[in-house]
Amino acid sequence: MIHIEQFIFNAFQTRCCLVWDDKGVCTVIDPGYIDAEKDRIVAFIESKNLKPASILLTHAHFDHIYGLADFVRKYNVPIYMDMKETFSIEKTNPYVCDNYGLSLPEIPDLATSFIDTHEGDVIEVGDLRFEVLETPGHSVGGLCFLERKEKLLLSGDTIFAGAIGRTDHPGGDYDLLMKNIWEKLMCLDGDITVIPGHGPATDIATERMTNPFLMPFNELYEE
C-alpha cells in the first residue's frame, strides 16, 4: 500500500511529496524547502520512523530543489534525475533567479550524487515501483513518475489541474510539452490520480475532458 504526505514549500508554493510503503521505506519528490522550512519534513520523517531511500526529481528548477543538498547531507540518498536537467541548473536557474533577485539553490556533486534517469526506468522504493516517463517541454529533462498499481502519477510541472507547465523560460518548448502530454499522459487510465508540482490534485480523466489547454479550440468543425 502507498502512503503520501504532501508539503507546500517556499514562496512559489511548490509541492514536495514524501511517499512510502508499509515498511516505511520512503522517497522524497522535489524537496523545495528553504532552510526555515526543513524542520517540518525532518520532524515528519522521524515521527513516522521512515527510512529515506532516494530523491526523485521531476525537474531541477530552483523552486523544486532548494532543499536538495540539505536532504542529501542528512540522509545520504541518491538523486534520480534526467541529467539533461543540468541545463536547468546551469542556465535556467541563474537566469530566472537573477531576474527576480532570488538565491540559487545549493547543488550536490553532479558526478557522485545523481543517477541519470530515463524513459522506461523503474525506481523501486521498498514495495513501490515508479515507472519513469520522459516529459520534457517545461524543462529540457522533465520527468513524471508513475506508480501504476497504486494509480498515482507525480507530474511535476508538466501538467496541473486545468493547466500545463509554462514554457517561456530557457529550456522550455511548448510543442514538445504538448506532444508529451498527449502521448505519455493522456493515454493513461482515467482514474489515475495526478499530483502536480503546484496547485490541487486532479486525475487523468478530468484533465482529458476539461483542461482548457488540451481543448481543440482551433480545429474546424466537421461539416
C-alpha atoms as an extended CHARMM CRD file, in Angstrom:
* protein
*
       223  EXT
         1         1  MET       CA              0.0000000000        0.0000000000        0.0000000000  PROA      1               0.0000000000
         2         2  ILE       CA              1.1710000000        3.5070000000       -0.7750000000  PROA      2               0.0000000000
         3         3  HSD       CA              1.2850000000        6.3370000000        1.7760000000  PROA      3               0.0000000000
         4         4  ILE       CA              1.7200000000       10.0140000000        0.8810000000  PROA      4               0.0000000000
         5         5  GLU       CA              2.3790000000       13.1820000000        2.8280000000  PROA      5               0.0000000000
         6         6  GLN       CA              2.3360000000       16.4500000000        0.9010000000  PROA      6               0.0000000000
         7         7  PHE       CA              4.1740000000       19.6310000000        1.8630000000  PROA      7               0.0000000000
         8         8  ILE       CA              3.9230000000       23.0830000000        0.3020000000  PROA      8               0.0000000000
         9         9  PHE       CA              7.2220000000       24.9430000000        0.4500000000  PROA      9               0.0000000000
        10        10  ASN       CA              8.7970000000       28.3130000000       -0.4100000000  PROA      10              0.0000000000
        11        11  ALA       CA              7.2930000000       31.4710000000       -1.8780000000  PROA      11              0.0000000000
        12        12  PHE       CA              6.3000000000       29.6270000000       -5.0650000000  PROA      12              0.0000000000
        13        13  GLN       CA              4.0430000000       27.2020000000       -3.1730000000  PROA      13              0.0000000000
        14        14  THR       CA              5.9500000000       24.2340000000       -4.5730000000  PROA      14              0.0000000000
        15        15  ARG       CA              4.6980000000       20.7900000000       -3.6380000000  PROA      15              0.0000000000
        16        16  CYS       CA              7.0740000000       18.2690000000       -2.1410000000  PROA      16              0.0000000000
        17        17  CYS       CA              5.8290000000       14.7280000000       -1.5200000000  PROA      17              0.0000000000
        18        18  LEU       CA              7.0030000000       12.0220000000        0.8240000000  PROA      18              0.0000000000
        19        19  VAL       CA              5.8820000000        8.6240000000       -0.4370000000  PROA      19              0.0000000000
        20        20  TRP       CA              6.4130000000        5.3700000000        1.4460000000  PROA      20              0.0000000000
        21        21  ASP       CA              5.3720000000        1.7220000000        1.5920000000  PROA      21              0.0000000000
        22        22  ASP       CA              4.0180000000       -0.2980000000        4.5150000000  PROA      22              0.0000000000
        23        23  LYS       CA              7.5620000000       -0.9580000000        5.7420000000  PROA      23              0.0000000000
        24        24  GLY       CA              8.3760000000        2.7480000000        5.9640000000  PROA      24              0.0000000000
        25        25  VAL       CA             10.7940000000        2.8720000000        3.0370000000  PROA      25              0.0000000000
        26        26  CYS       CA             10.3210000000        6.3080000000        1.5280000000  PROA      26              0.0000000000
        27        27  THR       CA             11.3470000000        8.6180000000       -1.2500000000  PROA      27              0.0000000000
        28        28  VAL       CA             11.0390000000       12.3880000000       -1.4410000000  PROA      28              0.0000000000
        29        29  ILE       CA              9.8870000000       14.0710000000       -4.6240000000  PROA      29              0.0000000000
        30        30  ASP       CA             11.1290000000       17.6000000000       -5.3570000000  PROA      30              0.0000000000
        31        31  PRO       CA             12.4710000000       18.7810000000       -1.9750000000  PROA      31              0.0000000000
        32        32  GLY       CA             11.9430000000       22.5020000000       -2.4910000000  PROA      32              0.0000000000
        33        33  TYR       CA             12.0800000000       23.5340000000        1.1410000000  PROA      33              0.0000000000
        34        34  ILE       CA             14.1260000000       26.5220000000        2.2600000000  PROA      34              0.0000000000
        35        35  ASP       CA             16.1550000000       26.4750000000        5.4860000000  PROA      35              0.0000000000
        36        36  ALA       CA             13.3340000000       27.8840000000        7.5980000000  PROA      36              0.0000000000
        37        37  GLU       CA             11.0570000000       25.0340000000        6.4900000000  PROA      37              0.0000000000
        38        38  LYS       CA             13.3060000000       21.9730000000        6.7300000000  PROA      38              0.0000000000
        39        39  ASP       CA             12.3250000000       21.0610000000       10.2990000000  PROA      39              0.0000000000
        40        40  ARG       CA              8.8060000000       20.2640000000        9.0780000000  PROA      40              0.0000000000
        41        41  ILE       CA              9.8380000000       17.4460000000        6.7930000000  PROA      41              0.0000000000
        42        42  VAL       CA             12.5320000000       16.1110000000        9.1340000000  PROA      42              0.0000000000
        43        43  ALA       CA             10.0940000000       16.0240000000       12.0490000000  PROA      43              0.0000000000
        44        44  PHE       CA              7.5650000000       14.1320000000        9.9660000000  PROA      44              0.0000000000
        45        45  ILE       CA             10.1180000000       11.5410000000        8.8210000000  PROA      45              0.0000000000
        46        46  GLU       CA             11.2090000000       10.9660000000       12.4020000000  PROA      46              0.0000000000
        47        47  SER       CA              7.6600000000       10.8310000000       13.7660000000  PROA      47              0.0000000000
        48        48  LYS       CA              6.7680000000        8.0510000000       11.3140000000  PROA      48              0.0000000000
        49        49  ASN       CA             10.1460000000        6.2690000000       11.6280000000  PROA      49              0.0000000000
        50        50  LEU       CA             10.5310000000        6.4580000000        7.8600000000  PROA      50              0.0000000000
        51        51  LYS       CA             13.6380000000        5.2400000000        6.0870000000  PROA      51              0.0000000000
        52        52  PRO       CA             14.5960000000        7.6200000000        3.2400000000  PROA      52              0.0000000000
        53        53  ALA       CA             15.9350000000        5.6910000000        0.2500000000  PROA      53              0.0000000000
        54        54  SER       CA             16.0550000000        8.2180000000       -2.5870000000  PROA      54              0.0000000000
        55        55  ILE       CA             15.1240000000       11.5660000000       -4.0600000000  PROA      55              0.0000000000
        56        56  LEU       CA             13.0970000000       11.7440000000       -7.2770000000  PROA      56              0.0000000000
        57        57  LEU       CA             13.3350000000       14.9950000000       -9.2300000000  PROA      57              0.0000000000
        58        58  THR       CA             10.6560000000       15.7900000000      -11.7710000000  PROA      58              0.0000000000
        59        59  HSD       CA             12.9890000000       18.5810000000      -12.8970000000  PROA      59              0.0000000000
        60        60  ALA       CA             15.6540000000       20.8560000000      -11.4450000000  PROA      60              0.0000000000
        61        61  HSD       CA             14.0850000000       24.3060000000      -11.4890000000  PROA      61              0.0000000000
        62        62  PHE       CA             15.2200000000       26.2300000000       -8.4240000000  PROA      62              0.0000000000
        63        63  ASP       CA             11.9130000000       26.1270000000       -6.5300000000  PROA      63              0.0000000000
        64        64  HSD       CA             11.8810000000       22.3190000000       -6.6520000000  PROA      64              0.0000000000
        65        65  ILE       CA             15.4120000000       21.7980000000       -5.3430000000  PROA      65              0.0000000000
        66        66  TYR       CA             16.0980000000       24.3750000000       -2.6270000000  PROA      66              0.0000000000
        67        67  GLY       CA             16.3440000000       21.5950000000       -0.0320000000  PROA      67              0.0000000000
        68        68  LEU       CA             18.1710000000       19.1050000000       -2.2350000000  PROA      68              0.0000000000
        69        69  ALA       CA             21.6810000000       19.4480000000       -0.8300000000  PROA      69              0.0000000000
        70        70  ASP       CA             20.3950000000       19.5360000000        2.7490000000  PROA      70              0.0000000000
        71        71  PHE       CA             18.4120000000       16.3200000000        2.2910000000  PROA      71              0.0000000000
        72        72  VAL       CA             21.3740000000       14.5290000000        0.7140000000  PROA      72              0.0000000000
        73        73  ARG       CA             23.6490000000       15.5920000000        3.5580000000  PROA      73              0.0000000000
        74        74  LYS       CA             21.2090000000       14.4080000000        6.1960000000  PROA      74              0.0000000000
        75        75  TYR       CA             20.1340000000       11.0970000000        4.6660000000  PROA      75              0.0000000000
        76        76  ASN       CA             22.8840000000       10.2190000000        2.1540000000  PROA      76              0.0000000000
        77        77  VAL       CA             20.4790000000        9.1000000000       -0.5660000000  PROA      77              0.0000000000
        78        78  PRO       CA             20.8630000000        9.0980000000       -4.3780000000  PROA      78              0.0000000000
        79        79  ILE       CA             19.0780000000       11.5960000000       -6.5990000000  PROA      79              0.0000000000
        80        80  TYR       CA             17.2190000000       10.2750000000       -9.6420000000  PROA      80              0.0000000000
        81        81  MET       CA             17.1600000000       12.9170000000      -12.3730000000  PROA      81              0.0000000000
        82        82  ASP       CA             17.4650000000       13.1350000000      -16.1410000000  PROA      82              0.0000000000
        83        83  MET       CA             20.9530000000       14.5940000000      -16.4050000000  PROA      83              0.0000000000
        84        84  LYS       CA             19.7940000000       16.8470000000      -19.2250000000  PROA      84              0.0000000000
        85        85  GLU       CA             18.4590000000       18.9000000000      -16.3260000000  PROA      85              0.0000000000
        86        86  THR       CA             21.9720000000       20.2050000000      -15.7810000000  PROA      86              0.0000000000
        87        87  PHE       CA             20.7800000000       22.7920000000      -18.3060000000  PROA      87              0.0000000000
        88        88  SER       CA             18.2240000000       23.9890000000      -15.7410000000  PROA      88              0.0000000000
        89        89  ILE       CA             20.8760000000       24.0540000000      -13.0350000000  PROA      89              0.0000000000
        90        90  GLU       CA             23.4780000000       25.8870000000      -15.1160000000  PROA      90              0.0000000000
        91        91  LYS       CA             21.3380000000       28.0680000000      -17.4070000000  PROA      91              0.0000000000
        92        92  THR       CA             17.6730000000       28.3910000000      -16.4290000000  PROA      92              0.0000000000
        93        93  ASN       CA             18.0650000000       28.8650000000      -12.6900000000  PROA      93              0.0000000000
        94        94  PRO       CA             20.7260000000       31.5830000000      -12.8860000000  PROA      94              0.0000000000
        95        95  TYR       CA             18.6500000000       33.4320000000      -15.4990000000  PROA      95              0.0000000000
        96        96  VAL       CA             15.4060000000       33.3280000000      -13.5070000000  PROA      96              0.0000000000
        97        97  CYS       CA             16.9320000000       33.8640000000      -10.0800000000  PROA      97              0.0000000000
        98        98  ASP       CA             18.9670000000       36.8330000000      -11.3060000000  PROA      98              0.0000000000
        99        99  ASN       CA             15.8900000000       38.4230000000      -12.8840000000  PROA      99              0.0000000000
       100       100  TYR       CA             13.8340000000       38.0850000000       -9.6940000000  PROA      100             0.0000000000
       101       101  GLY       CA             16.5710000000       38.6530000000       -7.1210000000  PROA      101             0.0000000000
       102       102  LEU       CA             16.3470000000       35.1180000000       -5.7620000000  PROA      102             0.0000000000
       103       103  SER       CA             19.0560000000       32.9770000000       -4.2270000000  PROA      103             0.0000000000
       104       104  LEU       CA             20.3280000000       29.9850000000       -6.1820000000  PROA      104             0.0000000000
       105       105  PRO       CA             19.9190000000       26.5510000000       -4.5840000000  PROA      105             0.0000000000
       106       106  GLU       CA             22.9790000000       24.6180000000       -3.4410000000  PROA      106             0.0000000000
       107       107  ILE       CA             23.6620000000       21.6530000000       -5.7190000000  PROA      107             0.0000000000
       108       108  PRO       CA             25.1770000000       18.3510000000       -4.5650000000  PROA      108             0.0000000000
       109       109  ASP       CA             28.0980000000       16.9710000000       -6.5540000000  PROA      109             0.0000000000
       110       110  LEU       CA             26.8090000000       16.1330000000      -10.0310000000  PROA      110             0.0000000000
       111       111  ALA       CA             29.3020000000       13.2970000000      -10.5300000000  PROA      111             0.0000000000
       112       112  THR       CA             28.5460000000       11.3630000000       -7.3410000000  PROA      112             0.0000000000
       113       113  SER       CA             25.0490000000       12.2280000000       -6.0900000000  PROA      113             0.0000000000
       114       114  PHE       CA             22.9230000000       11.8650000000       -9.2350000000  PROA      114             0.0000000000
       115       115  ILE       CA             21.6650000000        8.8370000000      -11.1520000000  PROA      115             0.0000000000
       116       116  ASP       CA             20.8400000000        9.5690000000      -14.7920000000  PROA      116             0.0000000000
       117       117  THR       CA             17.2000000000        8.5600000000      -15.2430000000  PROA      117             0.0000000000
       118       118  HSD       CA             15.2390000000        7.9270000000      -18.4350000000  PROA      118             0.0000000000
       119       119  GLU       CA             12.0660000000        6.6090000000      -20.0330000000  PROA      119             0.0000000000
       120       120  GLY       CA             11.3810000000        3.0020000000      -19.0820000000  PROA      120             0.0000000000
       121       121  ASP       CA             13.4740000000        3.0080000000      -15.9240000000  PROA      121             0.0000000000
       122       122  VAL       CA             11.7620000000        1.6480000000      -12.8290000000  PROA      122             0.0000000000
       123       123  ILE       CA             12.7250000000        3.0700000000       -9.4410000000  PROA      123             0.0000000000
       124       124  GLU       CA             11.9280000000        0.7740000000       -6.5380000000  PROA      124             0.0000000000
       125       125  VAL       CA             11.0140000000        2.3190000000       -3.2020000000  PROA      125             0.0000000000
       126       126  GLY       CA             10.5060000000       -0.6690000000       -0.9520000000  PROA      126             0.0000000000
       127       127  ASP       CA              7.4530000000       -2.4130000000       -2.4030000000  PROA      127             0.0000000000
       128       128  LEU       CA              6.5730000000        0.5250000000       -4.6410000000  PROA      128             0.0000000000
       129       129  ARG       CA              7.6410000000        0.7030000000       -8.2890000000  PROA      129             0.0000000000
       130       130  PHE       CA              7.8130000000        4.0780000000      -10.0050000000  PROA      130             0.0000000000
       131       131  GLU       CA              7.9130000000        3.9500000000      -13.7910000000  PROA      131             0.0000000000
       132       132  VAL       CA              9.7760000000        6.8520000000      -15.3670000000  PROA      132             0.0000000000
       133       133  LEU       CA              8.0970000000        8.8450000000      -18.1440000000  PROA      133             0.0000000000
       134       134  GLU       CA             10.1550000000       11.4210000000      -20.0330000000  PROA      134             0.0000000000
       135       135  THR       CA              8.0230000000       14.5510000000      -20.4820000000  PROA      135             0.0000000000
       136       136  PRO       CA             10.3340000000       17.4300000000      -21.4680000000  PROA      136             0.0000000000
       137       137  GLY       CA              8.8420000000       20.7370000000      -22.5410000000  PROA      137             0.0000000000
       138       138  HSD       CA              8.5160000000       22.6870000000      -19.3240000000  PROA      138             0.0000000000
       139       139  SER       CA             12.2270000000       21.9670000000      -18.9380000000  PROA      139             0.0000000000
       140       140  VAL       CA             14.7240000000       20.0720000000      -21.0570000000  PROA      140             0.0000000000
       141       141  GLY       CA             14.7390000000       16.9250000000      -18.9330000000  PROA      141             0.0000000000
       142       142  GLY       CA             11.3450000000       16.8430000000      -17.2620000000  PROA      142             0.0000000000
       143       143  LEU       CA             10.1550000000       13.5300000000      -15.8290000000  PROA      143             0.0000000000
       144       144  CYS       CA              6.9270000000       12.1370000000      -14.4300000000  PROA      144             0.0000000000
       145       145  PHE       CA              6.8320000000        9.1880000000      -12.0480000000  PROA      145             0.0000000000
       146       146  LEU       CA              4.0120000000        6.6250000000      -12.3370000000  PROA      146             0.0000000000
       147       147  GLU       CA              3.1010000000        4.0400000000       -9.7110000000  PROA      147             0.0000000000
       148       148  ARG       CA              0.7640000000        2.1140000000      -11.9740000000  PROA      148             0.0000000000
       149       149  LYS       CA             -0.5610000000       -0.3690000000       -9.4250000000  PROA      149             0.0000000000
       150       150  GLU       CA             -1.3850000000        2.4170000000       -6.9550000000  PROA      150             0.0000000000
       151       151  LYS       CA             -2.8880000000        4.6260000000       -9.6780000000  PROA      151             0.0000000000
       152       152  LEU       CA             -0.6300000000        7.5800000000       -8.9000000000  PROA      152             0.0000000000
       153       153  LEU       CA              1.1980000000        9.9860000000      -11.2130000000  PROA      153             0.0000000000
       154       154  LEU       CA              3.6500000000       12.5580000000       -9.8540000000  PROA      154             0.0000000000
       155       155  SER       CA              3.6430000000       15.0630000000      -12.6990000000  PROA      155             0.0000000000
       156       156  GLY       CA              5.8840000000       17.8800000000      -11.5030000000  PROA      156             0.0000000000
       157       157  ASP       CA              5.2550000000       20.9480000000      -13.6670000000  PROA      157             0.0000000000
       158       158  THR       CA              4.3090000000       19.0170000000      -16.8070000000  PROA      158             0.0000000000
       159       159  ILE       CA              0.5700000000       19.2380000000      -16.1890000000  PROA      159             0.0000000000
       160       160  PHE       CA             -1.5970000000       20.7940000000      -13.4850000000  PROA      160             0.0000000000
       161       161  ALA       CA             -5.2930000000       20.7850000000      -12.6570000000  PROA      161             0.0000000000
       162       162  GLY       CA             -6.6540000000       22.8140000000      -15.5460000000  PROA      162             0.0000000000
       163       163  ALA       CA             -3.2680000000       23.9880000000      -16.8160000000  PROA      163             0.0000000000
       164       164  ILE       CA              0.0940000000       22.9700000000      -18.2470000000  PROA      164             0.0000000000
       165       165  GLY       CA              3.6450000000       23.9200000000      -17.3810000000  PROA      165             0.0000000000
       166       166  ARG       CA              4.9780000000       27.2460000000      -18.6140000000  PROA      166             0.0000000000
       167       167  THR       CA              7.4630000000       27.0920000000      -21.4750000000  PROA      167             0.0000000000
       168       168  ASP       CA              8.8270000000       30.6400000000      -21.6320000000  PROA      168             0.0000000000
       169       169  HSD       CA             11.9510000000       30.0940000000      -19.5210000000  PROA      169             0.0000000000
       170       170  PRO       CA             15.2270000000       28.8960000000      -21.0910000000  PROA      170             0.0000000000
       171       171  GLY       CA             14.8650000000       25.2230000000      -21.9770000000  PROA      171             0.0000000000
       172       172  GLY       CA             11.1040000000       25.4050000000      -22.4780000000  PROA      172             0.0000000000
       173       173  ASP       CA              9.4570000000       24.0220000000      -25.6160000000  PROA      173             0.0000000000
       174       174  TYR       CA              5.6790000000       24.3590000000      -25.9580000000  PROA      174             0.0000000000
       175       175  ASP       CA              5.2350000000       21.9800000000      -28.9080000000  PROA      175             0.0000000000
       176       176  LEU       CA              7.3270000000       19.3010000000      -27.2060000000  PROA      176             0.0000000000
       177       177  LEU       CA              5.4180000000       19.6880000000      -23.9470000000  PROA      177             0.0000000000
       178       178  MET       CA              2.0600000000       19.2670000000      -25.6880000000  PROA      178             0.0000000000
       179       179  LYS       CA              3.3290000000       16.2420000000      -27.6060000000  PROA      179             0.0000000000
       180       180  ASN       CA              4.4560000000       14.5570000000      -24.4110000000  PROA      180             0.0000000000
       181       181  ILE       CA              1.2680000000       15.3520000000      -22.5200000000  PROA      181             0.0000000000
       182       182  TRP       CA             -0.8180000000       13.7540000000      -25.2510000000  PROA      182             0.0000000000
       183       183  GLU       CA              1.4410000000       10.7980000000      -25.9990000000  PROA      183             0.0000000000
       184       184  LYS       CA              2.6590000000        9.9610000000      -22.4860000000  PROA      184             0.0000000000
       185       185  LEU       CA             -0.0580000000       11.1200000000      -20.0680000000  PROA      185             0.0000000000
       186       186  MET       CA             -3.4710000000       11.4150000000      -21.6970000000  PROA      186             0.0000000000
       187       187  CYS       CA             -3.3020000000        7.7830000000      -22.7840000000  PROA      187             0.0000000000
       188       188  LEU       CA             -3.0740000000        6.5960000000      -19.1670000000  PROA      188             0.0000000000
       189       189  ASP       CA             -6.0650000000        5.1790000000      -17.2790000000  PROA      189             0.0000000000
       190       190  GLY       CA             -8.5510000000        7.9040000000      -16.4400000000  PROA      190             0.0000000000
       191       191  ASP       CA             -8.7260000000        7.0010000000      -12.7430000000  PROA      191             0.0000000000
       192       192  ILE       CA             -5.0370000000        7.6860000000      -12.1330000000  PROA      192             0.0000000000
       193       193  THR       CA             -4.6050000000       10.4540000000       -9.5630000000  PROA      193             0.0000000000
       194       194  VAL       CA             -2.2800000000       13.2490000000      -10.6890000000  PROA      194             0.0000000000
       195       195  ILE       CA             -0.2970000000       15.1110000000       -8.0270000000  PROA      195             0.0000000000
       196       196  PRO       CA              1.3840000000       18.1180000000       -9.6770000000  PROA      196             0.0000000000
       197       197  GLY       CA              4.2060000000       20.3490000000       -8.5220000000  PROA      197             0.0000000000
       198       198  HSD       CA              1.8050000000       23.2240000000       -7.7480000000  PROA      198             0.0000000000
       199       199  GLY       CA             -1.9010000000       23.5170000000       -7.0620000000  PROA      199             0.0000000000
       200       200  PRO       CA             -4.5590000000       20.8910000000       -6.3540000000  PROA      200             0.0000000000
       201       201  ALA       CA             -4.5040000000       17.2370000000       -7.3250000000  PROA      201             0.0000000000
       202       202  THR       CA             -6.5520000000       16.0080000000      -10.2550000000  PROA      202             0.0000000000
       203       203  ASP       CA             -6.9120000000       12.8700000000      -12.3650000000  PROA      203             0.0000000000
       204       204  ILE       CA             -6.2480000000       11.8910000000      -15.9480000000  PROA      204             0.0000000000
       205       205  ALA       CA             -9.9210000000       11.6980000000      -16.9830000000  PROA      205             0.0000000000
       206       206  THR       CA            -10.6810000000       15.1720000000      -15.6490000000  PROA      206             0.0000000000
       207       207  GLU       CA             -7.7580000000       16.7040000000      -17.4990000000  PROA      207             0.0000000000
       208       208  ARG       CA             -8.5900000000       14.8340000000      -20.6780000000  PROA      208             0.0000000000
       209       209  MET       CA            -12.1390000000       16.2110000000      -20.6070000000  PROA      209             0.0000000000
       210       210  THR       CA            -11.8000000000       19.6940000000      -19.1100000000  PROA      210             0.0000000000
       211       211  ASN       CA             -8.2530000000       21.0610000000      -19.2350000000  PROA      211             0.0000000000
       212       212  PRO       CA             -8.6450000000       24.1720000000      -21.4340000000  PROA      212             0.0000000000
       213       213  PHE       CA             -5.0690000000       23.8770000000      -22.7170000000  PROA      213             0.0000000000
       214       214  LEU       CA             -5.9520000000       20.4900000000      -24.2020000000  PROA      214             0.0000000000
       215       215  MET       CA             -9.1710000000       21.5440000000      -25.9270000000  PROA      215             0.0000000000
       216       216  PRO       CA             -9.2310000000       21.7120000000      -29.7670000000  PROA      216             0.0000000000
       217       217  PHE       CA            -10.3760000000       25.3330000000      -29.9380000000  PROA      217             0.0000000000
       218       218  ASN       CA             -8.5500000000       25.9660000000      -33.2060000000  PROA      218             0.0000000000
       219       219  GLU       CA             -9.8780000000       22.9820000000      -35.1190000000  PROA      219             0.0000000000
       220       220  LEU       CA            -12.6220000000       23.3920000000      -37.6900000000  PROA      220             0.0000000000
       221       221  TYR       CA            -15.9990000000       21.7770000000      -37.0610000000  PROA      221             0.0000000000
       222       222  GLU       CA            -16.7410000000       18.8440000000      -39.3330000000  PROA      222             0.0000000000
       223       223  GLU       CA            -19.4740000000       19.6540000000      -41.8460000000  PROA      223             0.0000000000
